[in-house]
Short mmCIF file of C-alpha atoms and ligand atoms in Angstrom, two decimals:
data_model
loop_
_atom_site.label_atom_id
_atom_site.label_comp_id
_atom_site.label_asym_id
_atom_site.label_seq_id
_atom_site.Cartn_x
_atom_site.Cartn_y
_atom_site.Cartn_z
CA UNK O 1 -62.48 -23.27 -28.27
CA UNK O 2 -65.70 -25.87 -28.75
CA UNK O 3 -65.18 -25.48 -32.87
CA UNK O 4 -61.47 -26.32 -31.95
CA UNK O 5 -62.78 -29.20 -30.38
CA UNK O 6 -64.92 -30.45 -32.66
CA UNK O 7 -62.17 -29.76 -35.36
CA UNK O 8 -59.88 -32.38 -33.72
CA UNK O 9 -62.55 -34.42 -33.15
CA UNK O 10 -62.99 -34.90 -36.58
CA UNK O 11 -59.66 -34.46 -37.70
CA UNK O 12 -58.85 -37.60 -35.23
CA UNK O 13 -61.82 -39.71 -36.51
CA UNK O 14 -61.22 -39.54 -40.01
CA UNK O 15 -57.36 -41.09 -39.22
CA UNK O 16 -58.73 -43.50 -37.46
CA UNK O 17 -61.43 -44.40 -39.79
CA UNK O 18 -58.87 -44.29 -42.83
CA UNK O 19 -56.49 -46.74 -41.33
CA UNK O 20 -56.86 -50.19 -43.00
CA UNK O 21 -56.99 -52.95 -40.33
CA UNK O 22 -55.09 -56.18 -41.54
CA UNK O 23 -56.27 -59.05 -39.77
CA UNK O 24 -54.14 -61.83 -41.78
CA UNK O 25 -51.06 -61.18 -44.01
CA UNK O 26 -49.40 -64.19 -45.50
CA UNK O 27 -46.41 -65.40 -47.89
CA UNK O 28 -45.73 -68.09 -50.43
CA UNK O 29 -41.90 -67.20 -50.76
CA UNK O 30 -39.66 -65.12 -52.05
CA UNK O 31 -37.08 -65.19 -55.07
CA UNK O 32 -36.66 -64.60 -58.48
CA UNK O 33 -40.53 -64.67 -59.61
CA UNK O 34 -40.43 -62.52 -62.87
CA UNK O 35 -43.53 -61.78 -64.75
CA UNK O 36 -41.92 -62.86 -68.30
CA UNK O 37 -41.25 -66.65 -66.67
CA UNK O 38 -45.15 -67.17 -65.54
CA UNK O 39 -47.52 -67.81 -67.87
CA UNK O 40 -51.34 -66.03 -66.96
CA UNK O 41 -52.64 -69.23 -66.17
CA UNK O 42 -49.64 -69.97 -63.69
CA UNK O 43 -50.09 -66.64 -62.29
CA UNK O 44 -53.94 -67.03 -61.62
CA UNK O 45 -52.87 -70.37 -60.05
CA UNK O 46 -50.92 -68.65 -57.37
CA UNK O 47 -53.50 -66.11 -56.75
CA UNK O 48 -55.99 -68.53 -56.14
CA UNK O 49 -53.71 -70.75 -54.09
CA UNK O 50 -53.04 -66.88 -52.25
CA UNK O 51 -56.83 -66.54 -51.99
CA UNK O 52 -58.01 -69.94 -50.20
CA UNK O 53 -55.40 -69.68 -48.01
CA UNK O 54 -56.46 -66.15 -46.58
CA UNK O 55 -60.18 -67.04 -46.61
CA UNK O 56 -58.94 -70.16 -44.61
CA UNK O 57 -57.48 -68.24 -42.39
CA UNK O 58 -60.32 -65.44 -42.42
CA UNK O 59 -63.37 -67.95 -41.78
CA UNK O 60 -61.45 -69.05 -38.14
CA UNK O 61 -60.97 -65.12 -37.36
CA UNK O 62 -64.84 -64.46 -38.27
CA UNK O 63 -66.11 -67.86 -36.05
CA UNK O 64 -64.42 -66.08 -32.78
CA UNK O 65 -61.24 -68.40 -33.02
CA UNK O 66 -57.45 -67.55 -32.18
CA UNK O 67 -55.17 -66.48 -34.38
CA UNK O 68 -53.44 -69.23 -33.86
CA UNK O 69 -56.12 -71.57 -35.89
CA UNK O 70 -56.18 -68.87 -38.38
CA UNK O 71 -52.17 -69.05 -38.84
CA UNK O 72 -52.88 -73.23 -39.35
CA UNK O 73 -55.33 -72.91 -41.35
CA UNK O 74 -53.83 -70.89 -43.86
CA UNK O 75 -51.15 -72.66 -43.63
CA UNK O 76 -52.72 -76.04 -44.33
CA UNK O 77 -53.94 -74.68 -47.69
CA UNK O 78 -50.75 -73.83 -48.46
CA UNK O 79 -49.04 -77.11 -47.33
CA UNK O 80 -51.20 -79.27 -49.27
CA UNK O 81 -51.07 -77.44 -52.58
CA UNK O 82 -47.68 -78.61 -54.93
CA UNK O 83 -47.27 -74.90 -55.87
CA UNK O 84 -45.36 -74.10 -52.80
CA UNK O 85 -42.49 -74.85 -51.27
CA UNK O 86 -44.12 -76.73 -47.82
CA UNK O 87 -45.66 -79.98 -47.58
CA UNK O 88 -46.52 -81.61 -50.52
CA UNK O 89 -44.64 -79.73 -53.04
CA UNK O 90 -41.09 -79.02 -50.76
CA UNK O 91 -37.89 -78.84 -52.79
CA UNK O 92 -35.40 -81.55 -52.31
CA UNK O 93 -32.28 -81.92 -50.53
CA UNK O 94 -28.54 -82.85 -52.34
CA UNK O 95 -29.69 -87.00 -51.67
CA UNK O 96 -32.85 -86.29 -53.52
CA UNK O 97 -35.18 -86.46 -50.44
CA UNK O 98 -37.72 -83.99 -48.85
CA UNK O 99 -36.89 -82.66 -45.44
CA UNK O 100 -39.16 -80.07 -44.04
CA UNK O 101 -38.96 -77.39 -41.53
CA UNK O 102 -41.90 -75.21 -39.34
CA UNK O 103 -42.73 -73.43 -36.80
CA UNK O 104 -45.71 -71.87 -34.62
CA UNK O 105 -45.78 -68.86 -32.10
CA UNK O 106 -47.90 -67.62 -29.65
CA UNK O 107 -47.89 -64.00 -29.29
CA UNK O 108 -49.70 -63.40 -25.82
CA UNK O 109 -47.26 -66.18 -23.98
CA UNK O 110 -44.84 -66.34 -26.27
CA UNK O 111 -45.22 -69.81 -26.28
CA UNK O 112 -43.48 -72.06 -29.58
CA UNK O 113 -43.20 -74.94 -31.11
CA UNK O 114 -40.74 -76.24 -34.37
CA UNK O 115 -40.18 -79.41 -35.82
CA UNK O 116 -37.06 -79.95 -38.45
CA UNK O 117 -35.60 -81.98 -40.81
CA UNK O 118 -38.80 -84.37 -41.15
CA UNK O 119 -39.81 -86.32 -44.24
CA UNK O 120 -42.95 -88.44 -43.03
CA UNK O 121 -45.40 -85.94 -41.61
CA UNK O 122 -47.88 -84.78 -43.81
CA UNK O 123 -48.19 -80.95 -42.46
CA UNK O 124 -45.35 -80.15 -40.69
CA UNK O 125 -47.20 -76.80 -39.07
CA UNK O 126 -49.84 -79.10 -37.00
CA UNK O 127 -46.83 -80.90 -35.72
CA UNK O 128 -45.19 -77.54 -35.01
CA UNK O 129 -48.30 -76.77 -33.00
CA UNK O 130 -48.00 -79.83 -31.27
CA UNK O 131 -44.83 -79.71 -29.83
CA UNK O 132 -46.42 -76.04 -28.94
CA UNK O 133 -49.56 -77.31 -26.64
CA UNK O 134 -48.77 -80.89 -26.06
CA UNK O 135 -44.84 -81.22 -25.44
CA UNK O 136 -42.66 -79.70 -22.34
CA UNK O 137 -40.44 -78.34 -25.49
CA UNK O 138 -39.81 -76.11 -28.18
CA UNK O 139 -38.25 -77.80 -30.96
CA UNK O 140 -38.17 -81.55 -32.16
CA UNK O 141 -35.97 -82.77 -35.04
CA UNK O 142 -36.20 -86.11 -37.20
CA UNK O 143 -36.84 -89.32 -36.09
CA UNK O 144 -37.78 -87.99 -32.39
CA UNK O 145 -40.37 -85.65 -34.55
CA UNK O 146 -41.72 -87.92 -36.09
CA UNK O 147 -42.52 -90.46 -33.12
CA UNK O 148 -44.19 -87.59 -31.36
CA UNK O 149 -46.09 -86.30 -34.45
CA UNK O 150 -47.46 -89.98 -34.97
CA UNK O 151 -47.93 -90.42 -30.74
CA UNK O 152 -50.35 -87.21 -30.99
CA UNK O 153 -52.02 -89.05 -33.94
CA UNK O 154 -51.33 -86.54 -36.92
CA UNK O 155 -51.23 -88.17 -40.51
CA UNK O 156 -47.70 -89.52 -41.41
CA UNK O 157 -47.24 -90.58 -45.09
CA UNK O 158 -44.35 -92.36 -47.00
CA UNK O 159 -41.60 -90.36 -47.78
CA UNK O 160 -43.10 -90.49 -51.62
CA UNK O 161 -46.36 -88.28 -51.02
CA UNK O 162 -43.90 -84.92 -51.01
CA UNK O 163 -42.22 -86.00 -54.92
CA UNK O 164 -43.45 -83.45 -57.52
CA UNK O 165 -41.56 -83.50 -60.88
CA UNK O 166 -41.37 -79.66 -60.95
CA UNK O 167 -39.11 -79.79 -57.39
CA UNK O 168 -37.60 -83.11 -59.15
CA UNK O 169 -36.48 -80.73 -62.21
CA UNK O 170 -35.23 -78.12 -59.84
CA UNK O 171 -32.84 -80.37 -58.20
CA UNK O 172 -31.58 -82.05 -61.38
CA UNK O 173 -31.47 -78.17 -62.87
CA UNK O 174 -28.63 -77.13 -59.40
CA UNK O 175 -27.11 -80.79 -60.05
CA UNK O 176 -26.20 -80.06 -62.91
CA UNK O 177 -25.02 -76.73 -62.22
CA UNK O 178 -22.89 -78.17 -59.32
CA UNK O 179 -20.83 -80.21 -61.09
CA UNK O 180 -20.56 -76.90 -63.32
CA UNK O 181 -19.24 -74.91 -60.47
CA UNK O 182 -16.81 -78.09 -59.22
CA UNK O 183 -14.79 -77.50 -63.24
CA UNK O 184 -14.51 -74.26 -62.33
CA UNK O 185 -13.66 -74.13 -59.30
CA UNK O 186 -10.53 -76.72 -60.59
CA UNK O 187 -9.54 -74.33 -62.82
CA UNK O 188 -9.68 -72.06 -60.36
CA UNK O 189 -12.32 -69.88 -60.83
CA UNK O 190 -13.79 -68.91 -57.56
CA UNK O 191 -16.46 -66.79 -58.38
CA UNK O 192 -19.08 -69.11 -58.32
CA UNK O 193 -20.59 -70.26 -55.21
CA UNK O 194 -23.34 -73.14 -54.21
CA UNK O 195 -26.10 -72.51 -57.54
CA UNK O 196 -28.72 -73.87 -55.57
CA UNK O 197 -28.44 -70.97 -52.76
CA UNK O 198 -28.07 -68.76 -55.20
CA UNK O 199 -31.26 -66.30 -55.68
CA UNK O 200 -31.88 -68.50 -59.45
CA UNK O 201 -34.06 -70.81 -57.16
CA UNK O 202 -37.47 -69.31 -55.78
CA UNK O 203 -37.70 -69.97 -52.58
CA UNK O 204 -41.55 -70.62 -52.09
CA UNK O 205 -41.75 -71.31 -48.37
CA UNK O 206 -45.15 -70.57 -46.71
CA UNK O 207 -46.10 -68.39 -44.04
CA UNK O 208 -48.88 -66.52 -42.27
CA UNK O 209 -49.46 -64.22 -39.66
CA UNK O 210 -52.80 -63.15 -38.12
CA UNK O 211 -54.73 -60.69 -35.50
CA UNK O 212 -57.65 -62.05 -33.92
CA UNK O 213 -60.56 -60.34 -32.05
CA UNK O 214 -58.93 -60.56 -28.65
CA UNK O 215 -56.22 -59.09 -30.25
CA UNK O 216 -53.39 -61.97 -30.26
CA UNK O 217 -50.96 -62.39 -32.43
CA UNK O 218 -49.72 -65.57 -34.05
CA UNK O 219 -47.32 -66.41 -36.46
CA UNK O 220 -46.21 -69.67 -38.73
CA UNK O 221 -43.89 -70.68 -41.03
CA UNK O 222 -43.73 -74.06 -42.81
CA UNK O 223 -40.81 -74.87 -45.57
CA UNK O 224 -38.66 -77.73 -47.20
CA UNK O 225 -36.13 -75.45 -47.14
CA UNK O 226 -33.88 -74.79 -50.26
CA UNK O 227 -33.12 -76.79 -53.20
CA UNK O 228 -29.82 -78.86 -53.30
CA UNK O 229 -29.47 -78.17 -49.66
CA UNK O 230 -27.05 -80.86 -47.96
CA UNK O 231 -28.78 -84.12 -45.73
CA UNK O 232 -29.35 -82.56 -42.37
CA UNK O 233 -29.48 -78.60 -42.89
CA UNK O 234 -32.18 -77.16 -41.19
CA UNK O 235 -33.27 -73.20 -41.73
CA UNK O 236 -34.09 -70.31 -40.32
CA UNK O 237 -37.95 -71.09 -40.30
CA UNK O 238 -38.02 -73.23 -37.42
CA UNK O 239 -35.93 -71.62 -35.61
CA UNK O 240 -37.63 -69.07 -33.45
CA UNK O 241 -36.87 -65.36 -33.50
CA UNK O 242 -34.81 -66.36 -36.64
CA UNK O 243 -37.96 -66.83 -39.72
CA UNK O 244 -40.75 -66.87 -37.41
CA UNK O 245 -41.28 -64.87 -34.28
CA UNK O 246 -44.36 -63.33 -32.25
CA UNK O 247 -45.41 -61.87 -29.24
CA UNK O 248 -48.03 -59.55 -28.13
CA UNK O 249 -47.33 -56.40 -30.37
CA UNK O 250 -46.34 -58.03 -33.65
CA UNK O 251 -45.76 -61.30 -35.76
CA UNK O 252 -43.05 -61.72 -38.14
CA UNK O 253 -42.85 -64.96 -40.55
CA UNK O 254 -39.64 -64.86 -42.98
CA UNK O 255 -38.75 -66.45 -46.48
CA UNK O 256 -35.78 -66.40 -48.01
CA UNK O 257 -31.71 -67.04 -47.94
CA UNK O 258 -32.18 -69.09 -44.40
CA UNK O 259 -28.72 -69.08 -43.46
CA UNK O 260 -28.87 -64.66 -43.75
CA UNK O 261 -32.01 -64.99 -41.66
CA UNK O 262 -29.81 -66.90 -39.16
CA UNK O 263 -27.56 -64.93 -38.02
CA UNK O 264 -29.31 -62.00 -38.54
CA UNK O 265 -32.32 -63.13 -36.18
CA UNK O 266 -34.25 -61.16 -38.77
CA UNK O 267 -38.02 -62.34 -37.26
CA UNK O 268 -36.95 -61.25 -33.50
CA UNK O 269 -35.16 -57.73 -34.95
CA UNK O 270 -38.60 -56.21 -35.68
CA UNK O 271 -40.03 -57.00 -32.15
CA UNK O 272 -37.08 -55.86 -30.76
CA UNK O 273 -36.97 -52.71 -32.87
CA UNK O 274 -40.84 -51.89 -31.94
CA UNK O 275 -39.91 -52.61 -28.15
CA UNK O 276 -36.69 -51.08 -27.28
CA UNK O 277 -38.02 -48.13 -29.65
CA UNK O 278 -41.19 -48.24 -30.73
CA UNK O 279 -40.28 -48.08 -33.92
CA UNK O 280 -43.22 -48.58 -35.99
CA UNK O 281 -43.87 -52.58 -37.82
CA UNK O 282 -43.18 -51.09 -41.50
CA UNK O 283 -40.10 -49.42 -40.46
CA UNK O 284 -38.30 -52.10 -38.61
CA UNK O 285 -39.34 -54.71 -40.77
CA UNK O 286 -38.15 -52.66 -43.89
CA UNK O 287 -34.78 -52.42 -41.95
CA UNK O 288 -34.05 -55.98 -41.23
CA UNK O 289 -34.46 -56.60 -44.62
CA UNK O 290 -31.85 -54.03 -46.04
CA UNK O 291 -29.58 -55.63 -43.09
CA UNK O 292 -30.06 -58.83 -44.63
CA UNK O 293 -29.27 -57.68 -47.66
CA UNK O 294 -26.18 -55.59 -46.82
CA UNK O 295 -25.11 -59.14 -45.37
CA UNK O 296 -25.11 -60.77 -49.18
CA UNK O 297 -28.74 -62.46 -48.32
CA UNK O 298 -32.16 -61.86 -49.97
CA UNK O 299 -35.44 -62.76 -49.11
CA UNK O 300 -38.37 -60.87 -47.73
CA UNK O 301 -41.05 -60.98 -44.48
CA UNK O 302 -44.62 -60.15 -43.44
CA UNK O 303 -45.59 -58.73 -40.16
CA UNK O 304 -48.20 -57.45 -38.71
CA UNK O 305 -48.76 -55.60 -35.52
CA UNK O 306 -51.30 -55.59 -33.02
CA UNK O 307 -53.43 -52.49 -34.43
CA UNK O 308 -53.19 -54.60 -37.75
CA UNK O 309 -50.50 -52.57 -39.30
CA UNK O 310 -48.54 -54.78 -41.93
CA UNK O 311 -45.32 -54.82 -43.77
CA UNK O 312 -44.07 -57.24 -46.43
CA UNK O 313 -41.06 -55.91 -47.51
CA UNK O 314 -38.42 -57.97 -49.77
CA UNK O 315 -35.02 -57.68 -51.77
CA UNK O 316 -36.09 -60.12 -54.34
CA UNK O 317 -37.55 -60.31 -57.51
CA UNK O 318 -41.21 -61.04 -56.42
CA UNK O 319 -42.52 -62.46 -53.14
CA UNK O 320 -46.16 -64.25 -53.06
CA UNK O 321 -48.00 -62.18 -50.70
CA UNK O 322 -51.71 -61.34 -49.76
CA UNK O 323 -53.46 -59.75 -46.80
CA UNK O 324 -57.45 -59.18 -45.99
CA UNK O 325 -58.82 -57.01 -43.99
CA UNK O 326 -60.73 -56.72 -41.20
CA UNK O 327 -64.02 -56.24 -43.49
CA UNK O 328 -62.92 -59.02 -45.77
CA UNK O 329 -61.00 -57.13 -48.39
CA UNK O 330 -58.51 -59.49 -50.29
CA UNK O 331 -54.88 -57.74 -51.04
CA UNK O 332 -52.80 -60.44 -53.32
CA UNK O 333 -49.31 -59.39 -55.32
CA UNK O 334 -46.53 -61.27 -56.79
CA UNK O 335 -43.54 -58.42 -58.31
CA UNK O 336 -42.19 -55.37 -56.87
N1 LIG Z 401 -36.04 -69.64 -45.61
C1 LIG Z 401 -36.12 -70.97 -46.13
C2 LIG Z 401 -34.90 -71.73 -45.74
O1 LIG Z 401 -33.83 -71.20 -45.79
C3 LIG Z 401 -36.27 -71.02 -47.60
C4 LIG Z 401 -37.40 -70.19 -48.12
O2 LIG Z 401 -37.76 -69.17 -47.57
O3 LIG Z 401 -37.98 -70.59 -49.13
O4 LIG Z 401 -35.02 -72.88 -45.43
#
């Protein structure tokens, strides 16, 4: 009886000592990123840009602070480098401007906060915080955005600061394409639908999810949404339980097809799957994303639960991804 004891002692130790403890997981987008169309030197660039950001986050988690800061600072990174879809580097809409979407969550109160649609504020996630802590509401759009982002005193720029020629290029590549699909669609060829939200575009929108030592949960997601997207149309990032979701047993932050994400209130599914039965994070995450994809979407998530079990599944190509560890071990991939 006492060796069967100490048998199952062990036996129980050594599980719990092999499971890997993710304290931050976090995405760059998902879409058609093939190996043969990056050059090494393009590919080290995103690791790097995959790196800082997870350190970012990873220095607030290791000074004591929330997951929350850890989920913003990540997200900063990721905001202020032109390799991603999200602040300074957002794709642009039809009319050739930048319109950006994010959003912040709060696991332990489920408290949120979203901005959409603006084009002045410099990172759209502090903003998305701010409606968070410092507004009676959950979700600001344009002009009314802005005025609050600039009344809490975060740094507005000219519309300018978010042009990048690569984005540029994109739109004039689904322009052209457009008027493509408008001949044939007179002669009457059908098959073709909107290029631009077609999976030839990456996506690139940013998001991160972390676990801090209280164990809280936060989640972010910041985005200009999708090239050649029409004046006005906002996605599923800032729209919570939709690309971003979190309470206290798991975060969720989505990239992809936003309109799929939608209406399949992909981000809330996985909580709702892990509540109603306790199905575990890999599982339901892995499931919303074969729903979305049964729908005719594509995309891909991260999520991580409260015992720092993560999941990034995605139907795509390639999805930027990383995680670290509790210990400080870096986890970065690109392709299936
Ligand atoms: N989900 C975003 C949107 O639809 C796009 C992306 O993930 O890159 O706005």
């Amino acid at each position: 009886m006492k060796y069967l004891y100490v048998l199952l002692l062990m036996l129980t130790n050594s599980m719990v000592f092999s499971q890997t403890r993710y304290v931050m997981v976090i995405h760059g987008g998902a879409g058609t990123i093939l190996k043969e169309n990056m050059t090494p030197d393009q590919e080290s660039a995103f690791r790097e840009a995959l790196t800082q950001a997870l350190q970012a986050g990873y220095t607030q988690l290791q000074a004591g602070k929330s997951s929350l800061d850890a989920v913003e600072a990540a997200i900063l990174v990721m905001e202020d480098n032109p390799l991603f879809n999200a602040g300074k580097g957002a794709v642009f809409t039809h009319e050739g401007k930048n319109e950006l979407d994010a959003a912040v969550m709060w696991g332990p109160t489920r408290a949120a906060g979203a901005i959409a649609g603006v084009t002045t504020i410099r990172n759209p996630i502090k903003a998305a915080r701010a409606v968070m802590e410092q507004s009676e509401h959950v979700m600001l759009t344009g002009k009314g955005a802005e005025a609050f982002a600039s009344s809490k005193g975060l740094e507005i720029v000219d519309p300018s600061y978010f042009w990048t020629e690569n984005r540029w290029k994109a739109l004039e590549r689904a322009l052209k394409q457009d008027s493509l699909k408008t001949q044939l669609d007179h002669d009457g060829n059908k098959q073709s639908t909107n290029p631009a939200l077609t999976n030839d575009y990456k996506y690139g929108t940013v998001g991160a999810v972390a676990l801090d030592r209280d164990g809280h949960l936060a989640a972010g997601t910041s985005t200009g949404g999708m090239t050649n997207k029409q004046y006005g149309r906002i996605g599923d990032a800032p729209i919570i339980g939709a690309g971003t979701y979190a309470n206290e047993r798991v975060a969720i932050s989505c990239t992809g097809w936003g309109e799929f994400f939608i209406r399949g209130i992909a981000a809330y599914d996985v909580a709702a799957q892990m509540e109603y039965s306790n199905t575990p994070v890999a599982q339901a995450a892995l499931a919303v994303i074969e729903k979305i994809g049964s729908m005719g979407g594509d995309g891909g998530m991260i999520a991580l639960d409260d015992r720092g079990n993560m999941a990034m599944p995605f139907n795509t190509a390639g999805m930027y991804r990383g995680a670290i560890t509790e210990s400080g071990e870096i986890e970065i991939a690109i392709y299936k």
